[in-house]
Coordinates of C-alpha atoms in Angstrom, one line a residue:
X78 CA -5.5 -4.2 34.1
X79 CA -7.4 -2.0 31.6
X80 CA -8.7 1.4 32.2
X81 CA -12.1 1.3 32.9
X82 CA -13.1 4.9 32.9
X83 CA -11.1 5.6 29.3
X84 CA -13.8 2.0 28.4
X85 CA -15.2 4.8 26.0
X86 CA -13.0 5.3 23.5
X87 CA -13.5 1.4 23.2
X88 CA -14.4 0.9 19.3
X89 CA -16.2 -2.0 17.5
X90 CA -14.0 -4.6 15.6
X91 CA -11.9 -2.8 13.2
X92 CA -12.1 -6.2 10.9
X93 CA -9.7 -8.4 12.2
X94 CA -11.8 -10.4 15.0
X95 CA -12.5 -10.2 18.6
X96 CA -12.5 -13.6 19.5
X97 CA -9.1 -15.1 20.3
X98 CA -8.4 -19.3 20.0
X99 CA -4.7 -20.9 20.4
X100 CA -1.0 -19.6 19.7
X101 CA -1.9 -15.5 19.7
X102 CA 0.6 -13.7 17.3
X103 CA 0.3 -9.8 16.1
X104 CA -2.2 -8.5 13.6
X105 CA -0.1 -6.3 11.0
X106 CA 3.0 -7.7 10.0
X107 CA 6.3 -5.6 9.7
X108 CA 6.0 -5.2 6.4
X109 CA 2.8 -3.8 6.5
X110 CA 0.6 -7.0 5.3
X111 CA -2.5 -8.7 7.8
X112 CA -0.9 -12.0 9.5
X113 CA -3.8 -13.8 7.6
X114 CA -3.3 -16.7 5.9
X115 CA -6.4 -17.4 3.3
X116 CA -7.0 -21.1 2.7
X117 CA -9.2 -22.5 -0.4
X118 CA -11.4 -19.8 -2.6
X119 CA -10.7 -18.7 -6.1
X120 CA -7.4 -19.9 -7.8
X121 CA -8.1 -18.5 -11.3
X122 CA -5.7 -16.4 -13.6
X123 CA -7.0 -13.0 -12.1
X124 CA -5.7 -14.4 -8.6
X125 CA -2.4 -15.5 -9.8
X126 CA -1.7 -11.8 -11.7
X127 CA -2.5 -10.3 -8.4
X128 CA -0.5 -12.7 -6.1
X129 CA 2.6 -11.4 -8.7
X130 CA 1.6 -7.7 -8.2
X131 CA 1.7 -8.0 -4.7
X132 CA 5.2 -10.0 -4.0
X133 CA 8.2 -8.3 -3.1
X134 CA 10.5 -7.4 -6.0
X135 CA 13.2 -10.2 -5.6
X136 CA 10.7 -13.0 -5.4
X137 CA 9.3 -11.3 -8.7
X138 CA 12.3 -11.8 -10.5
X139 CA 13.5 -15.1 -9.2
X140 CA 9.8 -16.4 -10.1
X141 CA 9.9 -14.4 -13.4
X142 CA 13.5 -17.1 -14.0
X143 CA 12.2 -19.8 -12.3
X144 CA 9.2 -19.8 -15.3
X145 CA 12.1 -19.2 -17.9
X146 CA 14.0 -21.7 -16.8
X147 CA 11.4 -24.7 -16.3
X148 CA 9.6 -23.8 -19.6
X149 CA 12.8 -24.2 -21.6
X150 CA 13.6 -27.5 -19.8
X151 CA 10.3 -29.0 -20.6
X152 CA 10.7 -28.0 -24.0
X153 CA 14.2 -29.0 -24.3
X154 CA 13.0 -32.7 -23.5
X155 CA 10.2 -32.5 -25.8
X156 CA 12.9 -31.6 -28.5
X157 CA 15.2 -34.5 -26.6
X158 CA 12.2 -36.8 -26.8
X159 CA 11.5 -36.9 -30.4
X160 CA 15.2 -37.3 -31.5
X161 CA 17.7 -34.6 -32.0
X162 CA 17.5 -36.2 -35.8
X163 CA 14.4 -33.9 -36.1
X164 CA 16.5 -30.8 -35.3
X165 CA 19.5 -29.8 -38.2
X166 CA 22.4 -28.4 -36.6
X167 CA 23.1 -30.4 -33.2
X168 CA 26.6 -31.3 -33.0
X169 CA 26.7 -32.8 -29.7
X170 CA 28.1 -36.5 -29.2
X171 CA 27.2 -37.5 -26.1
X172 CA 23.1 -37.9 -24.7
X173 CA 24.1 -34.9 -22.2
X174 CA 25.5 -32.7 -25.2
X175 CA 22.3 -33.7 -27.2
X176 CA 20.1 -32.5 -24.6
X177 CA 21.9 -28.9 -23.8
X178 CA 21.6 -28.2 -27.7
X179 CA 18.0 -29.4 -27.2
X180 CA 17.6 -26.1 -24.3
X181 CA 19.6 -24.0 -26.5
X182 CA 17.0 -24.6 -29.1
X183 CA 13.9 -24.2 -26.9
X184 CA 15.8 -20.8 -25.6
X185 CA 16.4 -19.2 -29.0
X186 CA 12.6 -20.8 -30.0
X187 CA 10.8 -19.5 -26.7
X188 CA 12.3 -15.9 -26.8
X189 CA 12.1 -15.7 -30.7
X190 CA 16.0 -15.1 -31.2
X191 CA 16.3 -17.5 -33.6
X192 CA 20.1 -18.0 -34.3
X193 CA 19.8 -20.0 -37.4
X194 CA 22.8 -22.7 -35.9
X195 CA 19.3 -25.1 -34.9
X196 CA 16.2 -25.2 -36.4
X197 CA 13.6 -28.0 -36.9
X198 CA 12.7 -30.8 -39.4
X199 CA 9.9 -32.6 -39.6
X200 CA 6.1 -31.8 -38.8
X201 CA 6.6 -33.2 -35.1
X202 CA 9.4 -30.7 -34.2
X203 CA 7.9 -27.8 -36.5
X204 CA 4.5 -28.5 -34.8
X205 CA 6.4 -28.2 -30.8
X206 CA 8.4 -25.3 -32.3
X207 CA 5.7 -23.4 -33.1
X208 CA 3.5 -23.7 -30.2
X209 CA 6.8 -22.7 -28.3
X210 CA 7.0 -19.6 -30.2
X211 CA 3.2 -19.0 -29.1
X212 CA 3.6 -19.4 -26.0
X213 CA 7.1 -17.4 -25.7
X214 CA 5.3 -14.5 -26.9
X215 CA 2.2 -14.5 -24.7
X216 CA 4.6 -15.1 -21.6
X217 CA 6.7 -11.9 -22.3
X218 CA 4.0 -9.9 -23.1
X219 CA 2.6 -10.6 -19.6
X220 CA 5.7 -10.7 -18.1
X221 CA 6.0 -7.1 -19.0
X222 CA 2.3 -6.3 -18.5
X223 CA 3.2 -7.6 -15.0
X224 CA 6.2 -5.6 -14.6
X225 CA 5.1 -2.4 -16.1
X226 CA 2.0 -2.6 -13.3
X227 CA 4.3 -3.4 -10.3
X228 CA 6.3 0.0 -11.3
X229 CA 3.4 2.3 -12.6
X230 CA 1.1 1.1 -9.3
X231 CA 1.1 3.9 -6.9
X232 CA 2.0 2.9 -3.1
X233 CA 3.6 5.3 -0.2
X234 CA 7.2 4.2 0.7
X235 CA 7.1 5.5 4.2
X236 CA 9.4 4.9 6.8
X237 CA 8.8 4.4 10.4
X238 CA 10.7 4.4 13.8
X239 CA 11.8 1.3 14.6
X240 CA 10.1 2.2 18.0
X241 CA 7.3 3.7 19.9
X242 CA 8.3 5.8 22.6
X243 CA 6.6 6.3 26.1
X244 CA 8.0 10.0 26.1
X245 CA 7.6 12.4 29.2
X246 CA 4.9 15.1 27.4
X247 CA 4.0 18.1 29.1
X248 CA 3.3 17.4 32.3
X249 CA 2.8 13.3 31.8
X250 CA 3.3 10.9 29.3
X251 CA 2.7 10.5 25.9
X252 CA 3.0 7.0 23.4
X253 CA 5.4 8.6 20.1
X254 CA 6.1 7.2 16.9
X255 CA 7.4 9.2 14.1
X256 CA 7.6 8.4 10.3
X257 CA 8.8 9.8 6.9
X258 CA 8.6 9.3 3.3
X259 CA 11.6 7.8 1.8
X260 CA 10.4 8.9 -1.6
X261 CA 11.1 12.4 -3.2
X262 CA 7.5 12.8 -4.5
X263 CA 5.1 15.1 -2.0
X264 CA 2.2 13.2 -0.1
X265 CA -0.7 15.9 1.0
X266 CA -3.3 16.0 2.9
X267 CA -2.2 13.1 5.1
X268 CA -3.9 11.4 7.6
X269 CA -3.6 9.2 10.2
X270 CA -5.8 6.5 12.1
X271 CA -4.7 4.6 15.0
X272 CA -6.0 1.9 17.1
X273 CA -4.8 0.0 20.2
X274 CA -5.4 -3.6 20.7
X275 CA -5.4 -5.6 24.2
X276 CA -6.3 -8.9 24.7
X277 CA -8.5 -9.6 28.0
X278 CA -7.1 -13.0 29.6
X279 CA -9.7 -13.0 31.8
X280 CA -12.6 -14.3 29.7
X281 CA -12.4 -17.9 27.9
X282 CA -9.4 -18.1 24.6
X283 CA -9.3 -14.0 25.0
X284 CA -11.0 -11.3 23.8
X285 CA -9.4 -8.6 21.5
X286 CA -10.5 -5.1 22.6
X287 CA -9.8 -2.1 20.7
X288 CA -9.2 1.1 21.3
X289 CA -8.6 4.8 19.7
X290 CA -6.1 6.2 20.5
X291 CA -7.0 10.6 20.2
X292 CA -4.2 12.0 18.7
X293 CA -2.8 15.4 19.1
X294 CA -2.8 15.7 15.4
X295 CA -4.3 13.6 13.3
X296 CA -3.8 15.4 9.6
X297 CA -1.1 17.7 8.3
X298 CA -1.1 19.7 4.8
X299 CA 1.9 18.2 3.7
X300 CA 4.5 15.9 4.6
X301 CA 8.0 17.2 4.2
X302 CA 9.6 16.3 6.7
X303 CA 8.8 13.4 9.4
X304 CA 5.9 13.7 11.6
X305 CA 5.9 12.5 15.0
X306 CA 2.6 11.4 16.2
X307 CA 1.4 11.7 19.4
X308 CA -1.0 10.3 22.1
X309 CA -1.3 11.8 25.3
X310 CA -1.4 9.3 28.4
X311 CA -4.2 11.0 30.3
X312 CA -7.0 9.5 32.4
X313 CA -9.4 9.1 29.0
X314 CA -6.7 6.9 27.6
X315 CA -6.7 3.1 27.5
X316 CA -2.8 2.9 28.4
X317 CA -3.3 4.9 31.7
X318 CA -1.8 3.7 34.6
X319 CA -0.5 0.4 32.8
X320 CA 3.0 -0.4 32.6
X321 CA 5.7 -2.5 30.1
X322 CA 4.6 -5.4 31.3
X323 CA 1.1 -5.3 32.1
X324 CA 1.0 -4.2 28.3
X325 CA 3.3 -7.3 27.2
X326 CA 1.0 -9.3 28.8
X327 CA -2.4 -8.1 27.2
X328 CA -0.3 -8.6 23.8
X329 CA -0.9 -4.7 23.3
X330 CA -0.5 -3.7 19.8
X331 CA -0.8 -0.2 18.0
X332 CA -2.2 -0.4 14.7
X333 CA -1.8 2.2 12.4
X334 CA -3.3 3.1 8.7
X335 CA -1.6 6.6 7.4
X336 CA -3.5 7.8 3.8
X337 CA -2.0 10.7 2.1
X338 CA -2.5 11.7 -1.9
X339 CA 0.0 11.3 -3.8
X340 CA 0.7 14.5 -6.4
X341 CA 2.8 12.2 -9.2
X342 CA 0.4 9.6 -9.5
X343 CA -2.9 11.9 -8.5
X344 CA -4.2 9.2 -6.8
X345 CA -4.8 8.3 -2.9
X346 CA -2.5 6.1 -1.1
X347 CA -2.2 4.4 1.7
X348 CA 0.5 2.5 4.7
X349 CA -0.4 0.5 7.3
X350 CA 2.2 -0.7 10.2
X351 CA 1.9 -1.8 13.8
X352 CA 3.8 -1.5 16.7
X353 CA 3.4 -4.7 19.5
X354 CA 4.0 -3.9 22.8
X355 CA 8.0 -5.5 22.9
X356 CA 8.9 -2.9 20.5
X357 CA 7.9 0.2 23.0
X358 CA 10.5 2.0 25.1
X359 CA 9.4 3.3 28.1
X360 CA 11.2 6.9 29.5
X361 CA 12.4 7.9 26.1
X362 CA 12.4 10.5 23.6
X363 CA 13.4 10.9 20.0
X364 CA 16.1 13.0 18.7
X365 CA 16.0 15.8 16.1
X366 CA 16.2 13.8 12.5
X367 CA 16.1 17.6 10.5
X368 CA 18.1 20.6 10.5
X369 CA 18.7 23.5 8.4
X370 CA 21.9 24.1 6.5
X371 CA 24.1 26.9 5.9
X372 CA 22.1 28.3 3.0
X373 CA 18.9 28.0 5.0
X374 CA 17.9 24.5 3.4
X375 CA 15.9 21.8 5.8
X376 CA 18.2 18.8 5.7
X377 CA 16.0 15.5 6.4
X378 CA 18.5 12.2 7.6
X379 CA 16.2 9.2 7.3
X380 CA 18.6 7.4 9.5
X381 CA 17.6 9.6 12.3
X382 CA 14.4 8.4 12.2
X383 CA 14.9 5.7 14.6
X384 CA 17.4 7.7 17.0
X385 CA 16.1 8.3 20.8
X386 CA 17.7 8.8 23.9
X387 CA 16.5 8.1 27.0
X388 CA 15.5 10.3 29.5
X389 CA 16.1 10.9 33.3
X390 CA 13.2 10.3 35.4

């Protein structure tokens, strides 16, 4: 199945393995993260700010009110716990009503409002208020610590083809992908690094071999537009002569790392993304996504990143 006389553009282990055991799945998730699943090792506070950095924005959020909302609960039962006689100004009747004006207490107490309709009595409910207070303030101030970091930290929004194209290219093939940055900032000096990855069946749990993959161009000056990337299907390359489903089979994967520096932050940054060998079309080619206007502007339509047609063979 592979190409033995392209066996030169073979590369070490990029850092993701060689040796294959079990269920196989692919190496770079969608969204750009390793399908690695760390078990044990440090649990500490540093871990736990970077875990928060890293998830997606809703999760943020909805963790960010999960917090609120359990801290104010415990708290509210505290308050429930010593008696509501230790707190001036609950008018409830019931337990139920008792205990709401318990967590509207331990709101306006963890978030420092203070509305003056509760407020404690006694050293045991002064003591729990207090420490409340505390801890209302340390938990907004790095609450906003950690949101201030996920919006200041500098990261490429780029957006790639839903699809890599086998695309008729001069007078072969070539493997395409394209991608574009969503953002309205300017990435320079961009570069691009791709590597295929085919399992070998034929030796015992499978072997991951990895290739590079030459590209016509490999850097451009600026990206303003979308670039399309392209490897030629020649006799040096690792895909010659293999087809949709002898690359299914060898779970081929493209694995890409694009690294550009970003002018508004002034800092380097950096996308990775994969394409497995299910989400190639074969005797395709990609449409125009830009055009210029009336008044001689380029017009970019992100939508049109992912728009191919296919071709006649």
């Amino acid at each position: 199945m592979f190409n033995r006389r392209a066996d030169r553009s073979r590369i070490k282990d990029p850092g993701f393995g060689e040796k294959v055991a079990g269920q196989f799945h692919r190496i770079i998730n969608k969204d750009g993260s390793f399908n690695v699943e760390k078990k044990g090792g440090a649990r500490d506070a540093e871990s736990g700010y970077q875990y928060m950095l890293e998830l997606p924005t809703g999760k943020f959020f909805f963790l960010i009110l999960l917090g609120f909302v359990v801290v104010n609960l415990l708290f509210g039962l505290l308050y429930y716990l010593i008696g509501t006689d230790n707190l001036i100004g609950v008018r409830g009747e019931t337990p139920i009503e008792h205990f709401m004006d318990c967590i509207y207490f331990s709101t306006q107490t963890f978030t420092t409002v203070g509305y003056g309709a509760i407020a404690p009595r006694g050293i045991m409910a002064s003591t729990i208020a207090s420490f409340e207070a505390m801890f209302g303030l340390l938990s907004f101030a790095l609450a906003t610590g950690l949101l201030y970091a996920r919006f200041s930290k500098p990261k490429a929004e780029l957006l790639f083809s839903k699809n890599a194209l086998i695309a008729p290219f001069e007078d072969g093939q070539a493997l395409m992908f394209r991608f574009a940055n969503e953002r309205s900032n300017a990435l320079v000096n961009v570069k691009a690094d791709v590597i295929l990855m085919m399992l070998d069946l034929n030796e015992d749990n499978g072997i991951r071999k990895y290739y590079e993959l030459k590209l016509q161009m490999s850097e451009v000056l600026f990206l303003a537009v979308n670039w399309t990337l392209v490897h030629k299907v020649d006799e040096e390359s690792p895909l010659f002569g293999l087809n949709a489903n002898d690359l299914i089979q060898a779970k081929a994967e493209v694995l890409i790392l694009i690294s550009g520096y970003d002018d508004v932050f002034n800092q380097t940054v950096h996308t990775r993304f994969s394409y497995t060998a299910d989400e190639w079309v074969f005797g395709a080619r990609f449409k125009r996504a830009f055009y210029t206007d009336e008044k001689g502007k380029v017009a970019l339509n992100l939508e049109d990143i992912h728009a191919f047609e296919m071709v006649e063979k």
